[in-house]
Amino acid sequence: MGSTARVIALAAIAVAIASSAFAQADPLPSWNDGPSKQAIESFVEKVTEEDGADYVAPDDRIAVFDNDGTLWVEHPAYTQFVFAMDRVKELAPEHPEWKEQQPFKAALEGDMKTLASYGKKGLVEIIMATHAGMTPAEFEAIVEKWIATAKHPRFKKPYTELAYQPMLELLDYLRDNGFKTFIVSGGGIEFMRPWTDRVYGVPPDQVVGSSIKTEFQDKDGKPELFRLPEMNFVDDGPGKPVGINQHIGQRPIAAFGNSDGDLQMLEWTTAGDGPRFGLIVHHTDAEREYAYDRDTQFGRLDKGLDLAPKEGWTVVDMKTDWKEIFPPEPKP
Amino acid sequence: MGSTARVIALAAIAVAIASSAFAQADPLPSWNDGPSKQAIESFVEKVTEEDGADYVAPDDRIAVFDNDGTLWVEHPAYTQFVFAMDRVKELAPEHPEWKEQQPFKAALEGDMKTLASYGKKGLVEIIMATHAGMTPAEFEAIVEKWIATAKHPRFKKPYTELAYQPMLELLDYLRDNGFKTFIVSGGGIEFMRPWTDRVYGVPPDQVVGSSIKTEFQDKDGKPELFRLPEMNFVDDGPGKPVGINQHIGQRPIAAFGNSDGDLQMLEWTTAGDGPRFGLIVHHTDAEREYAYDRDTQFGRLDKGLDLAPKEGWTVVDMKTDWKEIFPPEPKP
């Protein structure tokens, strides 16, 4: 054994000891003991047990997470929806016609109910008017600025502090066990990328989402990308498996969602051969967060609730399964 | 310091010693000493020197590589082109009409010249007829089988053994220095993904390429993706920066290509702020590989040759810069 090899062996041993020292602590302290926590842990143990029948090689340990309502708060409205409304207000001076033109009028008046009545088409119209016409870097700067200052109407905190603590622990736990974690969201890919690494530990290239078209332009010898007011891809419902295939190129072995928009992702993931895991976060805690499922405009969970027991998916009851909802306050 | 912390510190020290032991060996042994090797090493040293003015944080060390002609042989024809011709032959019994119908007739007769005369449109037609109508997993199995058995007409070896040894070392060298390496190819994303991890150490989710449309279907309760005979995205020329933005979400700091199809990727990468690196592999070695640039149907390098000195891109002269072209023969 050469000196390099010896040092590497030493490093490997030390890392192994460190890992097993970690393993002794509870990796999911914000999860109450119960069937959900048990299901997660037994899945992870099973696929990482090298001599076990259900062992999955690290390269195939792909886990996908929906974002809105699965990793962070999505009520009273999707965060990007609020962002888009704020963008309408900011751009309004350049668009006097918006005062009389729907769905912009509703956005300007903060009339979420009327706005929602225009459905997906209205939302797309607003996204096109507020998210395009700039470079990706310019859009990123706008998102960064907004996300640093905007606050949730009820919790009075930045949205990035309203990620779910148990899910943050789950992301870490999976990564500590050799999983590669991806976000697969119906939300805009470039609305998430500026902050997912900081908040979730998920780098930009591991974020899959909806997108608008981008074009390469060479203006006066300055090569640049430009965001066009045209949809490119809708990463929702049946779009999720398509987006996963396109971006990740592998069928995940574990999928985490909370609404019917995650149904096809859960189905496709858990229909694969070998050990599979599906989980739905059920919002049952009106006191600490929100309680909603079949009857809501944001994150409707209807078919998924019926399918879960048949498919063997774990349904997390936020009220009883989660000790904490949000990360602890940073010490002053 | 707790016992866990102590063990982690020990591991970190051991890893640091191991890394510095590595650093003493030449990380690019197949590169002759000269301006190309020097330019690569000085760039990497500069962006990794923590107190230096050009330091780049590991998260931003994104490097993108073209595939055909940059990482492996692309003459006398793109490998996927040969694959498509073989697929036409395999599927011919189901398509008697192909005997009289171009471009299939040319493909069946192995008449590459006539086939090439149908240009991109002819190639797309053949791709649609041979790459669609199945699930991604089925297509993957077809690629795996072909790539394990097909041999290059001149070198009589599997194509995956015709990756360039100096570029394999370069990929490793960059990764050892905290870079994340991506493939950004005009070739089909799902033609590459089955073998890029094994050959280049690049996992499926770090491969960007051209693609056909995929659709989610739920056949008899069996959720499945299905490959449609319709182009989704052409990851070539101005499509490369677009593909990078879509998949990676960050502007790379280093780009490696060999043809005019890589021009916009090189331009967009090197036009960014801070230290940037662009490199073009120039095929100058007819004896050990091939010599071609402005006048070829596969991997034409014309504008790039003129632009490189103006843009400060490194041009690799395969004949003088590379000690070896291909990996050494495995010992019997």
XYZ file of C-alpha atoms in Angstrom:
664
model
C 0.000 0.000 0.000
C 1.494 3.339 -1.064
C 1.371 6.362 1.175
C -1.487 7.897 -0.797
C -3.468 4.682 -0.566
C -2.763 4.471 3.138
C -4.048 7.983 3.734
C -7.153 7.304 1.665
C -7.845 4.142 3.642
C -7.450 6.140 6.842
C -9.873 8.755 5.539
C -12.374 6.083 4.566
C -12.243 4.516 8.019
C -12.640 7.883 9.708
C -15.605 8.751 7.506
C -17.188 5.388 8.277
C -16.798 5.971 12.012
C -18.220 9.466 11.653
C -21.229 8.149 9.759
C -21.998 5.505 12.326
C -21.668 8.118 15.071
C -24.263 10.160 13.206
C -26.515 7.175 12.828
C -26.969 6.947 16.574
C -28.827 10.258 16.774
C -32.454 10.440 15.604
C -32.252 11.779 12.063
C -35.923 12.812 12.105
C -36.379 14.542 15.474
C -39.409 16.594 14.365
C -41.349 13.460 13.412
C -43.455 11.835 16.088
C -43.004 8.108 16.455
C -45.766 6.487 14.467
C -46.522 4.719 11.197
C -45.311 7.547 8.911
C -41.893 7.881 10.501
C -41.644 4.114 10.723
C -42.504 3.684 7.027
C -39.841 6.207 5.983
C -37.142 4.681 8.154
C -37.890 1.124 7.203
C -37.777 2.021 3.484
C -34.414 3.759 3.844
C -32.967 0.941 5.923
C -34.172 -1.644 3.439
C -32.709 -0.017 0.308
C -29.371 0.757 1.986
C -28.791 -2.664 3.534
C -26.039 -4.011 1.321
C -26.782 -7.697 1.688
C -30.536 -7.241 1.764
C -32.960 -8.385 -0.931
C -34.161 -4.813 -1.437
C -30.762 -3.172 -1.715
C -30.639 -0.303 -4.222
C -27.275 0.988 -5.469
C -26.614 4.656 -4.570
C -26.783 5.691 -8.257
C -30.398 4.583 -8.352
C -31.458 6.247 -5.104
C -33.398 9.066 -6.726
C -36.001 10.890 -4.623
C -38.353 13.542 -5.997
C -40.198 16.186 -3.985
C -43.046 18.435 -4.983
C -42.476 21.941 -3.604
C -45.689 23.897 -2.840
C -47.508 22.285 0.083
C -44.942 19.497 0.319
C -41.791 21.408 1.269
C -43.227 24.835 2.106
C -46.520 26.614 2.751
C -48.914 27.056 -0.200
C -51.852 28.741 1.592
C -53.594 31.116 1.455
C -52.060 31.125 -2.072
C -49.049 29.714 -3.945
C -46.054 31.895 -3.150
C -45.338 32.459 -6.840
C -48.922 33.629 -7.241
C -48.303 36.303 -4.597
C -45.016 37.173 -6.294
C -46.811 37.577 -9.641
C -49.429 39.863 -8.050
C -46.668 42.006 -6.557
C -44.966 42.138 -9.960
C -48.226 43.360 -11.526
C -48.364 46.167 -8.976
C -44.740 47.053 -9.635
C -45.168 47.131 -13.403
C -48.583 48.853 -13.331
C -47.249 52.398 -13.972
C -46.009 51.169 -17.365
C -49.402 49.565 -18.079
C -52.223 52.045 -17.388
C -54.583 49.727 -19.338
C -54.335 47.119 -16.557
C -56.601 49.222 -14.331
C -59.553 48.146 -16.464
C -58.235 44.875 -17.900
C -58.753 41.478 -16.245
C -57.090 39.510 -14.778
C -54.675 42.408 -14.091
C -57.388 44.552 -12.496
C -58.064 41.841 -9.920
C -54.347 41.446 -9.245
C -53.942 45.190 -8.723
C -56.878 45.244 -6.335
C -55.532 42.205 -4.470
C -58.840 40.504 -5.275
C -57.602 36.925 -5.104
C -61.087 35.452 -5.528
C -61.767 37.146 -8.858
C -58.204 36.436 -9.946
C -58.607 32.749 -9.139
C -61.857 32.697 -11.134
C -59.802 33.252 -14.307
C -58.165 29.921 -13.609
C -54.960 28.661 -15.148
C -55.434 30.821 -18.247
C -55.515 33.990 -16.168
C -52.463 32.940 -14.215
C -50.524 32.158 -17.402
C -51.453 35.597 -18.755
C -50.084 37.254 -15.639
C -46.940 35.120 -15.650
C -46.239 36.059 -19.280
C -46.642 39.762 -18.518
C -44.483 39.708 -15.391
C -41.899 36.916 -15.812
C -40.709 37.483 -19.406
C -38.892 40.176 -21.375
C -35.575 39.925 -19.562
C -32.508 37.699 -19.179
C -32.541 34.782 -16.730
C -29.989 36.667 -14.604
C -32.248 39.723 -14.431
C -35.214 37.560 -13.443
C -33.107 35.833 -10.811
C -32.205 39.218 -9.289
C -35.906 40.160 -9.147
C -36.771 36.873 -7.399
C -33.865 37.204 -4.943
C -34.957 40.700 -3.982
C -38.602 39.749 -3.557
C -37.994 36.545 -1.620
C -35.695 38.387 0.795
C -38.344 40.950 1.706
C -41.846 39.525 1.114
C -43.622 38.133 4.153
C -46.369 35.590 4.573
C -49.654 37.355 5.521
C -50.389 35.114 8.496
C -47.004 34.026 9.807
C -45.303 37.394 9.131
C -42.116 35.682 8.100
C -40.200 35.373 4.840
C -41.582 32.482 2.808
C -38.219 30.699 2.873
C -38.588 30.387 6.656
C -41.876 28.572 6.111
C -40.322 25.397 4.813
C -41.479 22.406 6.846
C -38.893 21.370 9.418
C -39.792 17.638 9.222
C -39.314 17.719 5.449
C -35.962 19.506 5.772
C -34.893 16.694 8.094
C -36.208 14.144 5.608
C -34.201 15.694 2.752
C -31.038 15.542 4.875
C -31.786 12.015 6.033
C -32.191 10.766 2.471
C -29.025 12.512 1.301
C -27.094 11.134 4.270
C -28.208 7.733 3.014
C -26.876 8.236 -0.479
C -30.033 9.566 -2.135
C -29.923 12.320 -4.729
C -32.830 14.675 -3.991
C -34.719 16.588 -6.682
C -37.530 19.106 -6.594
C -40.262 18.462 -9.165
C -42.733 21.311 -8.949
C -45.597 22.765 -10.938
C -44.083 26.129 -10.037
C -41.654 28.050 -12.212
C -38.213 26.477 -12.389
C -36.497 29.870 -12.346
C -38.622 31.138 -9.487
C -37.237 28.326 -7.306
C -33.630 27.985 -8.363
C -32.304 31.167 -6.730
C -33.006 29.870 -3.210
C -33.487 26.069 -3.205
C -29.838 25.336 -2.444
C -29.835 27.650 0.549
C -33.211 26.474 1.900
C -33.398 22.794 0.898
C -29.822 21.905 -0.028
C -31.011 21.243 -3.590
C -28.764 22.874 -6.237
C -30.263 24.587 -9.335
C -29.630 21.630 -11.656
C -31.681 19.373 -9.371
C -34.772 21.539 -9.688
C -37.428 20.552 -12.238
C -40.371 22.858 -12.839
C -42.609 24.665 -15.276
C -40.859 27.045 -17.641
C -41.338 29.697 -20.255
C -39.408 29.680 -23.528
C -35.925 31.137 -23.600
C -34.127 32.288 -26.727
C -30.460 32.780 -27.496
C -29.687 36.210 -28.905
C -26.431 37.767 -29.976
C -26.962 41.484 -29.452
C -24.022 43.625 -30.611
C -21.664 40.724 -30.011
C -23.014 40.183 -26.504
C -24.438 36.649 -26.352
C -27.421 36.506 -24.025
C -30.507 34.465 -23.232
C -33.859 36.171 -23.288
C -37.098 35.076 -21.585
C -40.041 34.988 -24.004
C -43.731 35.401 -23.101
C -44.519 31.863 -24.205
C -45.001 28.682 -22.179
C -42.341 26.034 -22.677
C -43.347 23.242 -20.329
C -46.016 22.654 -17.683
C -44.536 20.438 -14.997
C -47.785 19.422 -13.364
C -49.945 16.286 -13.260
C -48.971 14.072 -16.229
C -46.186 16.600 -16.949
C -44.297 15.546 -13.833
C -43.174 12.098 -15.016
C -42.307 13.709 -18.369
C -40.247 16.421 -16.646
C -38.511 13.820 -14.471
C -37.628 11.727 -17.498
C -36.342 14.774 -19.352
C -34.262 16.216 -16.499
C -33.251 13.251 -14.402
C -33.354 10.443 -16.930
C -34.159 7.842 -14.296
C -37.347 6.633 -12.670
C -37.181 7.701 -8.996
C -37.594 5.123 -6.252
C -39.279 7.577 -3.878
C -41.763 10.404 -4.481
C -43.180 12.971 -2.060
C -46.188 15.145 -2.827
C -49.317 16.637 -1.320
C -51.884 17.220 -4.058
C -53.540 15.647 -7.090
C -50.945 17.440 -9.222
C -48.480 14.903 -7.809
C -50.617 11.888 -8.648
C -48.918 10.777 -11.861
C -45.484 11.327 -10.343
C -46.435 9.115 -7.410
C -48.012 6.508 -9.662
C -45.115 6.330 -12.100
C -42.532 6.249 -9.309
C -44.183 3.557 -7.258
C -45.154 1.376 -10.252
C -41.493 0.619 -10.952
C -39.863 -2.695 -10.048
C -38.167 -3.240 -6.700
C -38.690 -1.270 -3.500
C -40.620 1.961 -3.989
C -41.912 4.640 -1.676
C -44.740 7.135 -2.088
C -45.789 9.735 0.460
C -48.508 12.374 0.617
C -48.445 15.269 3.071
C -52.022 15.765 4.270
C -52.697 19.262 5.591
C -54.705 18.584 8.748
C -53.478 21.226 11.137
C -55.494 24.443 10.953
C -54.017 25.617 14.193
C -50.319 25.385 13.407
C -50.661 25.650 9.594
C -53.743 24.939 7.454
C -56.297 22.177 7.045
C -57.477 21.454 3.496
C -57.796 18.648 0.990
C -60.693 18.091 -1.418
C -62.024 21.628 -1.441
C -59.354 24.214 -2.128
C -57.987 26.157 -5.099
C -54.397 25.700 -4.001
C -53.137 22.150 -3.597
C -56.352 20.179 -4.010
C -55.993 16.632 -2.731
C -58.948 14.500 -3.767
C -58.127 11.454 -5.897
C -54.826 11.097 -4.079
C -56.559 10.620 -0.735
C -58.643 7.788 -2.169
C -55.766 6.201 -4.046
C -53.172 6.303 -1.263
C -54.358 3.265 0.729
C -54.804 1.189 -2.446
C -51.342 2.127 -3.681
C -49.676 1.674 -0.304
C -48.602 5.314 -0.098
C -47.862 6.778 3.305
C -50.201 9.639 4.217
C -48.659 12.085 6.671
C -51.126 13.585 9.099
C -49.453 16.916 9.827
C -51.301 17.319 13.086
C -50.264 14.035 14.634
C -47.109 13.128 12.699
C -45.199 16.379 13.027
C -43.802 17.658 16.320
C -42.810 20.925 14.725
C -44.084 22.505 11.515
C -41.497 25.223 10.910
C -37.789 25.527 11.709
C -37.037 26.909 15.172
C -36.584 30.667 15.479
C -32.952 31.604 15.086
C -31.513 32.585 18.465
C -31.297 36.372 18.814
C -15.470 18.971 20.904
C -17.807 15.948 21.077
C -16.676 12.533 19.922
C -18.605 12.828 16.648
C -17.061 16.212 15.935
C -13.612 14.841 16.740
C -14.030 11.947 14.323
C -15.299 14.282 11.604
C -12.321 16.570 12.127
C -10.045 13.542 11.858
C -11.759 12.534 8.617
C -11.412 16.026 7.212
C -7.695 16.115 7.989
C -7.181 12.686 6.442
C -9.089 13.698 3.316
C -7.025 16.869 3.058
C -3.796 14.884 3.304
C -5.072 12.415 0.717
C -5.971 15.251 -1.659
C -2.571 16.862 -1.356
C -0.917 13.490 -1.925
C -2.969 13.216 -5.128
C -2.032 16.716 -6.183
C 1.612 15.754 -6.400
C 0.998 13.379 -9.315
C 0.367 14.816 -12.783
C -3.437 14.863 -13.138
C -3.183 15.127 -16.930
C -0.534 12.567 -17.901
C -1.789 12.146 -21.487
C -1.354 15.854 -22.202
C 2.017 16.996 -23.519
C 3.486 19.974 -21.751
C 2.583 23.003 -23.806
C 0.241 25.986 -23.954
C -3.009 23.938 -23.896
C -2.159 21.953 -20.785
C -0.757 25.097 -19.191
C -3.918 27.084 -19.930
C -6.129 24.376 -18.380
C -4.023 24.055 -15.251
C -3.620 27.758 -14.701
C -7.400 28.253 -15.017
C -8.141 25.512 -12.500
C -5.494 26.758 -10.063
C -6.784 30.299 -10.344
C -10.459 29.517 -9.630
C -9.648 27.165 -6.748
C -7.156 29.407 -4.928
C -9.202 30.494 -1.944
C -7.523 33.809 -1.313
C -7.050 34.619 -4.998
C -8.813 37.379 -6.891
C -10.292 34.817 -9.316
C -11.607 32.359 -6.735
C -14.905 30.716 -7.705
C -17.000 28.937 -5.059
C -17.447 25.187 -5.731
C -21.209 25.650 -6.348
C -20.404 27.839 -9.333
C -17.759 25.564 -10.843
C -19.893 24.304 -13.701
C -18.137 22.807 -16.729
C -19.934 21.741 -19.909
C -18.646 19.323 -22.534
C -19.874 18.647 -26.022
C -19.826 14.891 -26.704
C -19.267 13.957 -30.393
C -15.749 14.905 -31.436
C -14.997 16.441 -28.031
C -15.223 13.408 -25.752
C -15.329 10.566 -28.297
C -14.810 9.854 -32.009
C -17.342 11.313 -34.463
C -15.790 10.152 -37.755
C -16.437 8.698 -40.257
C -19.976 9.450 -38.913
C -21.693 10.379 -35.630
C -22.124 7.210 -33.597
C -25.859 7.800 -33.215
C -26.076 8.099 -36.992
C -24.578 4.614 -37.323
C -26.951 3.379 -34.611
C -29.924 4.816 -36.512
C -28.792 3.092 -39.728
C -28.506 -0.207 -37.881
C -31.979 0.359 -36.435
C -33.359 0.905 -39.948
C -31.871 -2.426 -41.023
C -33.322 -4.140 -37.968
C -36.801 -2.703 -38.491
C -36.779 -3.128 -42.307
C -38.733 -6.436 -42.333
C -41.700 -4.541 -40.822
C -41.330 -1.780 -43.421
C -41.067 -3.261 -46.942
C -41.760 0.236 -48.352
C -38.364 1.435 -47.104
C -36.621 -0.450 -49.932
C -37.814 2.228 -52.352
C -38.277 5.157 -49.999
C -35.546 7.696 -49.190
C -33.799 8.344 -46.907
C -34.467 4.774 -45.683
C -33.261 3.200 -48.952
C -29.869 4.880 -48.545
C -29.677 3.791 -44.917
C -30.475 0.195 -45.871
C -27.827 0.236 -48.561
C -25.274 1.781 -46.181
C -24.986 4.616 -48.668
C -23.835 7.283 -46.219
C -23.216 9.858 -48.958
C -26.783 9.783 -50.296
C -28.103 9.650 -46.749
C -26.099 12.703 -45.758
C -27.436 14.542 -48.820
C -30.879 14.515 -47.169
C -29.375 16.645 -44.418
C -30.897 17.255 -41.027
C -34.427 16.646 -42.329
C -33.506 13.141 -43.494
C -31.817 12.364 -40.207
C -34.814 13.558 -38.199
C -37.070 11.353 -40.329
C -34.909 8.332 -39.576
C -34.702 9.176 -35.876
C -38.497 9.425 -35.659
C -38.938 6.042 -37.349
C -36.326 4.281 -35.223
C -36.185 6.017 -31.830
C -39.911 6.412 -31.023
C -42.890 4.157 -30.356
C -41.630 2.653 -27.111
C -41.012 3.451 -23.445
C -37.764 5.142 -22.354
C -36.778 1.897 -20.598
C -37.263 -0.099 -23.809
C -35.207 2.404 -25.771
C -32.499 2.279 -23.116
C -32.319 -1.508 -23.462
C -31.944 -1.179 -27.245
C -29.112 1.349 -26.833
C -27.365 -0.773 -24.186
C -27.452 -3.812 -26.417
C -26.190 -1.944 -29.478
C -23.420 -0.031 -27.714
C -22.116 -3.265 -26.159
C -21.701 -4.959 -29.534
C -21.271 -2.361 -32.329
C -17.697 -1.687 -33.410
C -16.060 1.291 -35.052
C -15.267 0.500 -38.720
C -11.626 1.625 -38.525
C -10.563 0.990 -34.946
C -12.544 -2.265 -34.582
C -13.461 -1.436 -31.018
C -16.688 -0.608 -29.199
C -17.436 3.103 -29.487
C -17.280 3.533 -25.718
C -13.599 2.559 -25.863
C -13.017 5.415 -28.280
C -13.434 8.170 -25.741
C -10.379 10.429 -25.682
C -8.023 9.564 -22.843
C -6.851 13.193 -22.345
C -10.466 14.328 -22.029
C -11.259 11.554 -19.519
C -8.337 12.827 -17.451
C -9.613 16.374 -17.835
C -13.092 15.386 -16.585
C -11.532 13.734 -13.522
C -9.177 16.644 -12.929
C -12.036 19.151 -12.949
C -14.183 17.000 -10.648
C -11.243 16.522 -8.269
C -11.141 20.312 -8.134
C -14.772 20.674 -7.156
C -16.278 21.129 -10.616
C -19.611 19.615 -11.572
C -19.261 18.247 -15.117
C -22.110 18.146 -17.618
C -22.440 16.836 -21.155
C -24.225 19.198 -23.536
C -24.573 17.442 -26.859
C -26.471 17.823 -30.096
C -26.958 14.057 -29.872
C -29.979 12.362 -28.340
C -30.153 12.691 -24.568
C -31.476 9.137 -24.173
C -28.893 7.708 -26.554
C -26.142 8.934 -24.192
C -27.571 8.452 -20.727
C -27.290 4.649 -20.595
C -23.466 4.738 -20.704
C -22.154 8.235 -19.787
C -21.742 7.398 -16.094
C -19.695 4.304 -16.852
C -17.552 5.938 -19.551
C -17.262 9.579 -18.422
C -18.373 9.514 -14.785
C -21.309 11.739 -15.745
C -24.658 10.541 -14.303
C -27.876 10.665 -16.381
C -29.168 13.872 -14.796
C -25.994 15.691 -15.848
C -26.530 14.912 -19.520
C -28.190 17.547 -21.712
C -29.059 16.703 -25.293
C -31.589 16.741 -28.086
C -34.833 14.939 -27.371
C -38.078 13.726 -28.827
C -41.411 14.268 -27.103
C -42.470 11.895 -24.371
C -46.031 11.417 -23.189
C -47.473 10.065 -19.948
C -50.022 7.306 -20.494
C -52.014 5.259 -18.083
C -52.611 1.993 -19.886
C -54.820 -0.446 -17.959
C -53.721 1.136 -14.698
C -50.057 0.788 -15.653
C -48.577 4.295 -15.706
C -45.911 4.571 -18.382
C -44.022 7.074 -20.507
C -44.137 6.694 -24.256
C -41.707 8.095 -26.840
C -43.487 10.015 -29.610
C -42.235 10.522 -33.182
C -41.992 14.280 -32.695
C -38.991 16.500 -31.936
C -38.989 18.115 -28.518
C -35.721 20.047 -28.390
C -32.667 20.469 -30.607
C -29.662 20.964 -28.371
C -27.301 22.315 -31.010
C -25.877 25.726 -31.878
C -28.075 28.421 -30.248
C -29.973 25.548 -28.572
C -27.003 24.727 -26.340
C -27.159 27.828 -24.107
C -30.937 27.331 -23.959
C -30.507 23.673 -22.961
C -27.908 24.599 -20.347
C -30.179 27.230 -18.852
C -33.090 24.809 -18.790
C -31.226 21.839 -17.292
C -28.447 23.345 -15.238
C -29.866 26.754 -14.386
C -26.436 28.327 -14.142
C -24.058 29.851 -16.648
C -21.000 27.563 -16.779
C -17.528 28.968 -16.193
C -15.870 26.514 -18.592
C -16.979 25.059 -21.934
C -15.352 22.414 -24.116
C -16.324 21.770 -27.729
C -14.939 20.953 -31.142
C -17.294 22.280 -33.805
C -19.358 25.271 -34.858
C -22.318 23.610 -33.142
C -20.557 24.523 -29.897
C -20.029 28.163 -30.814
C -22.926 29.716 -28.914
C -22.208 27.560 -25.858
C -18.592 28.757 -25.894
C -19.601 32.372 -26.486
C -22.263 32.456 -23.781
C -20.012 30.693 -21.267
C -16.973 32.862 -21.804
C -18.913 36.142 -22.009
C -19.869 35.864 -18.335
C -18.196 37.895 -15.605
C -15.149 36.619 -13.738
C -12.726 33.926 -14.856
C -13.949 31.881 -17.821
C -12.473 29.141 -19.938
C -13.240 28.050 -23.494
C -11.562 25.193 -25.317
C -11.871 23.723 -28.807
C -10.530 20.289 -29.710
C -9.045 20.588 -33.201
C -8.841 17.283 -35.045
C -5.365 17.424 -36.612
C -4.186 13.851 -36.356
C -5.092 11.769 -39.409
C -2.660 9.085 -38.371
C -3.892 8.338 -34.865
C -7.491 9.590 -35.354
C -8.803 11.999 -38.030
C -7.898 15.404 -39.448
C -10.799 17.684 -40.367
C -12.167 21.138 -39.717
C -13.785 23.452 -42.282
C -14.755 20.789 -44.787
C -16.656 17.893 -43.242
C -20.261 16.823 -42.743
C -19.650 15.650 -39.183
C -18.272 18.183 -36.734
C -17.533 21.099 -39.041
C -15.236 23.646 -37.400
C -15.070 26.835 -39.423
C -16.176 30.001 -37.621
C -14.870 28.575 -34.357
C -11.329 28.355 -35.738
C -11.440 32.029 -36.696
C -13.107 33.161 -33.484
C -10.934 31.217 -31.022
C -7.889 33.550 -30.999
C -10.117 36.649 -30.743
C -12.082 35.153 -27.874
C -9.054 33.779 -26.082
C -10.216 30.166 -26.377
C -7.630 27.437 -26.120
C -7.362 25.367 -29.317
C -6.113 21.858 -28.686
C -3.954 20.493 -31.474
C -4.614 16.773 -31.071
C -1.410 15.842 -32.872
C 0.964 17.831 -30.691
C -1.027 18.285 -27.461
C -2.083 14.701 -26.842
C 0.371 11.944 -25.919
C -2.349 9.343 -26.210
C -5.662 9.513 -28.039
C -7.517 6.519 -26.612
C -7.412 4.747 -23.244
C -4.733 2.073 -22.964
C -5.736 -1.485 -23.876
C -6.955 -3.357 -20.845
C -4.318 -5.914 -19.816
C -5.305 -9.436 -20.925
